[in-house]
Amino acid sequence: MLLAGCATRPAAPVSVKLLAINDFHGNLLPPAGGIRIQDPADRSRTVSVPAGGAEHLATAVQQLKAKNPHHVFVAAGDLIGATPLLSALFRDEPTIESLSLMGLEASAVGNHEFDKGAAELLRLQRGGCAADGCQGPQPFAGARFQYLAASTVDAKTGQTLLPAYHVKRFQGIPVAFIGLTLKDTPTIVVPSGVEGLVFRDEAETVNELVPQLRRQGIEAIVLLIHEGGVPSGDYNECPGISGPIVDIVGKLDRAVDVVISGHTHRAYNCRIDGRLVTSGDRYGTVVTEIDLVLDPGTGDVISARADNQIVRTASFAKDPRQTALIDAYERLARPLAQRVVGRLGGALPRETNAAGESALGQVIADAQLAATRDAGAQLALMNPGGIRAPLAMPTDGLLRYESLFSVQPFYNNLVTMTLTGAQLLQLLEQQWLNQPTLAGRVMQVSRGFGYTWDASRPPGQRVLPGSMKLDGQAITPETRVRVTVNSFMASGGDNFTVLRQGTDRRTGAMDIDAFEAYVKGNPGLAPGSLDRIARLN
C-alpha cells in the first residue's frame, strides 16, 4: 500500500486547501449580532458585522473550494447542542443534514455533542429515528461526515467511541485528521450522558497516535481539537493568546503540523510553539481558510498559512439547497416557534455587573424558584453558561416561544434538594475553584437570597463569613436550605460538585417550562435592581 501510494505521487509540491469551522451550534439562520470585530476606522472600537447562517456558509465554502481542486472541509466540534429552536425541535437532525449537504468531511466531537448522551450522538452519526419517532420532513439518514473521538474511550472495551482519525489523500499524499474533545468534558455535560466513557488527556492521546500514523506512511498531521484559547487581538490575528490550547500545543509531538481548535467561541490565527493554530469564532460566522503545501517526497507539510474569512451575509448569496432544507423544517416548526407566551416590559440582557449578576439571570432564577415552591424550594441557583442568549425587546412587546428557547435551549429538569449552610457556602466558593477563567462562574440567584464576596481574597475564601442571608435571616452552617438547580448542575456539572451531596431530591418541571410559566404569570417583565450579590474589591 505504501509503495503504491509513493508511486503515484507527483514530482512537484502539492497545494491543499483546508476549510474549517467550529462551534456551529445549529445556527442554521444567521445569528443575532453576527460577529464583533475591531472597527477598521478606529481599532479602539468594535463593530458588529452581519454574518453566518447555513445558507451563506454553504456558499462561502463552495467558493473557497473552487480555488483549489485539492480541498477538504472539516470542523472542531460543537456543531450541535445548545442550538436554536429550529434545530433543537428536531433533535438537531436539521443541522446534521445541513452540514452533510455542505460537504463537511470530518469533525472532532465537542462536549455539546454529548448533551443528549453518547447513544444519541451515535444515532446522529449512523441515522435512524429517535425513540419517539421521526419528526422531520424525511427519514433521518445520519451524518455523511465522520465524527472523530480519539480521546473518548469506552471503559469496558478500551475502544474509542468513534474513529480516532480520518485520512484523506491528495495526489497520493496522505493527510491525517485526528479529532478529539477536551478532557474536562465530564464536568460540563450531564454525567449520565457520558457514563462508562473515559476522556483521556488531549496531548497524550495525540502523541500516542503519531507512531501509528507514521507506520502507515503518514507524515502530514492535522489536529481537530475541541479546546481553545482566548486571544487579545482581532479575528484574524494573534498578538497574544492564553488558555488551555497553549499548554496542549506545547506538549504535542512535533509531527503535528496544524491545530484547528474551538470551544472558546473566539476567532484567532496564531503561531504557537512554531505551529499554525486557528479558531473560527462561532455560529458559522467565520470559515478558516488554510493553505498547506505538501512535500511529494517526504509527504510532510512544507508550509501552512491561514486566513479567517468572515461569512458576511452581504457578500455570500444564499445557497438554494440550504434554503430548501431550512424552509422544510421551518414549516414544521412555525406553529410552536411563533406561539406567544407573554408580554415583555423591557429587554433582559445577560451581561453581568462587576459582582456577576445579570437582569436575565435574576429572572431565570426567580422562575425556577417559583416553579419548585411545592418541592419546598427556598432559593434557586442558575449557572451562567446555561444562559445562551439575551432577551431582546420585541417590537410589539409580545414574547414568543422561540425567543425563550434561545435563552435556555438545554431542556433540563429542575431538581430541588436540601443543603446545609456549610454545603451552600462551599458551593458558592466553587464558583472560583477549578473554573476555566479567573473570573469564575458566578451563579445567578433568586429573590430573597444574597451574599457578599471579596475579589481580593484567595479562591476558596471569597465569601464573607456571615454574609449569606435568606429572606433577611443569616444562614448558619447548620441551617438546612432547600435549593433548586437544573439537572446539569445537580449532577456536578460546571464543577459544582457539592450539589452531588444534596439530599431529599425531587425532580420537577423542565427549565424552559418554568421560564414560560413565569413569563405568563408576570406580564410586563423588566430588569430589576442587580443587588442580590455584593462584591468588594
PDB file of C-alpha atoms in Angstrom, residues 24 26-31 52-58 84-87 89-90 93-99 101-102 136-138 317-334 402:
ATOM      1  CA  PHE A  24     -21.681  25.975  14.821  1.00  0.00           C
ATOM      2  CA  GLY A  26     -27.065  24.568  14.957  1.00  0.00           C
ATOM      3  CA  ASN A  27     -27.247  28.172  13.783  1.00  0.00           C
ATOM      4  CA  LEU A  28     -28.972  27.425  10.502  1.00  0.00           C
ATOM      5  CA  LEU A  29     -30.089  31.057  10.344  1.00  0.00           C
ATOM      6  CA  PRO A  30     -27.664  33.980  10.766  1.00  0.00           C
ATOM      7  CA  PRO A  31     -27.155  34.625  14.495  1.00  0.00           C
ATOM      8  CA  GLY A  52     -23.177  33.365   9.457  1.00  0.00           C
ATOM      9  CA  GLY A  53     -26.106  31.068   8.803  1.00  0.00           C
ATOM     10  CA  ALA A  54     -26.074  27.824   6.840  1.00  0.00           C
ATOM     11  CA  GLU A  55     -27.203  29.395   3.546  1.00  0.00           C
ATOM     12  CA  HIS A  56     -24.327  31.881   3.431  1.00  0.00           C
ATOM     13  CA  LEU A  57     -21.790  29.482   4.937  1.00  0.00           C
ATOM     14  CA  ALA A  58     -22.504  26.881   2.260  1.00  0.00           C
ATOM     15  CA  PRO A  84     -31.718  27.454  18.311  1.00  0.00           C
ATOM     16  CA  LEU A  85     -35.254  26.111  18.292  1.00  0.00           C
ATOM     17  CA  LEU A  86     -35.275  25.346  14.564  1.00  0.00           C
ATOM     18  CA  SER A  87     -32.626  22.679  15.084  1.00  0.00           C
ATOM     19  CA  LEU A  89     -37.091  20.852  17.926  1.00  0.00           C
ATOM     20  CA  PHE A  90     -35.897  18.071  15.610  1.00  0.00           C
ATOM     21  CA  GLU A  93     -31.141  16.456  12.691  1.00  0.00           C
ATOM     22  CA  PRO A  94     -31.539  19.603  10.521  1.00  0.00           C
ATOM     23  CA  THR A  95     -28.009  20.698  11.427  1.00  0.00           C
ATOM     24  CA  ILE A  96     -26.516  17.306  10.637  1.00  0.00           C
ATOM     25  CA  GLU A  97     -28.316  17.304   7.285  1.00  0.00           C
ATOM     26  CA  SER A  98     -27.240  20.886   6.536  1.00  0.00           C
ATOM     27  CA  LEU A  99     -23.551  20.247   7.202  1.00  0.00           C
ATOM     28  CA  LEU A 101     -25.154  18.909   2.350  1.00  0.00           C
ATOM     29  CA  MET A 102     -22.267  21.406   2.562  1.00  0.00           C
ATOM     30  CA  GLY A 136     -38.598  15.706  10.279  1.00  0.00           C
ATOM     31  CA  PRO A 137     -39.860  16.040   6.720  1.00  0.00           C
ATOM     32  CA  GLN A 138     -37.996  12.895   5.653  1.00  0.00           C
ATOM     33  CA  ALA A 317     -25.538  34.638  -1.546  1.00  0.00           C
ATOM     34  CA  LYS A 318     -27.910  32.089  -0.048  1.00  0.00           C
ATOM     35  CA  ASP A 319     -27.324  28.529  -1.183  1.00  0.00           C
ATOM     36  CA  PRO A 320     -30.667  27.314  -2.653  1.00  0.00           C
ATOM     37  CA  ARG A 321     -30.280  23.763  -1.334  1.00  0.00           C
ATOM     38  CA  GLN A 322     -29.788  25.067   2.186  1.00  0.00           C
ATOM     39  CA  THR A 323     -32.773  27.392   1.750  1.00  0.00           C
ATOM     40  CA  ALA A 324     -34.965  24.458   0.735  1.00  0.00           C
ATOM     41  CA  LEU A 325     -33.812  22.432   3.748  1.00  0.00           C
ATOM     42  CA  ILE A 326     -34.456  25.297   6.160  1.00  0.00           C
ATOM     43  CA  ASP A 327     -37.860  26.054   4.628  1.00  0.00           C
ATOM     44  CA  ALA A 328     -38.967  22.440   5.068  1.00  0.00           C
ATOM     45  CA  TYR A 329     -38.139  22.463   8.757  1.00  0.00           C
ATOM     46  CA  GLU A 330     -39.471  25.974   9.348  1.00  0.00           C
ATOM     47  CA  ARG A 331     -42.900  24.919   8.056  1.00  0.00           C
ATOM     48  CA  LEU A 332     -42.982  22.181  10.676  1.00  0.00           C
ATOM     49  CA  ALA A 333     -41.577  24.368  13.455  1.00  0.00           C
ATOM     50  CA  ARG A 334     -43.538  27.575  12.877  1.00  0.00           C
ATOM     51  CA  GLU A 402     -38.549  30.751  20.078  1.00  0.00           C
TER      52      GLU A 402
END
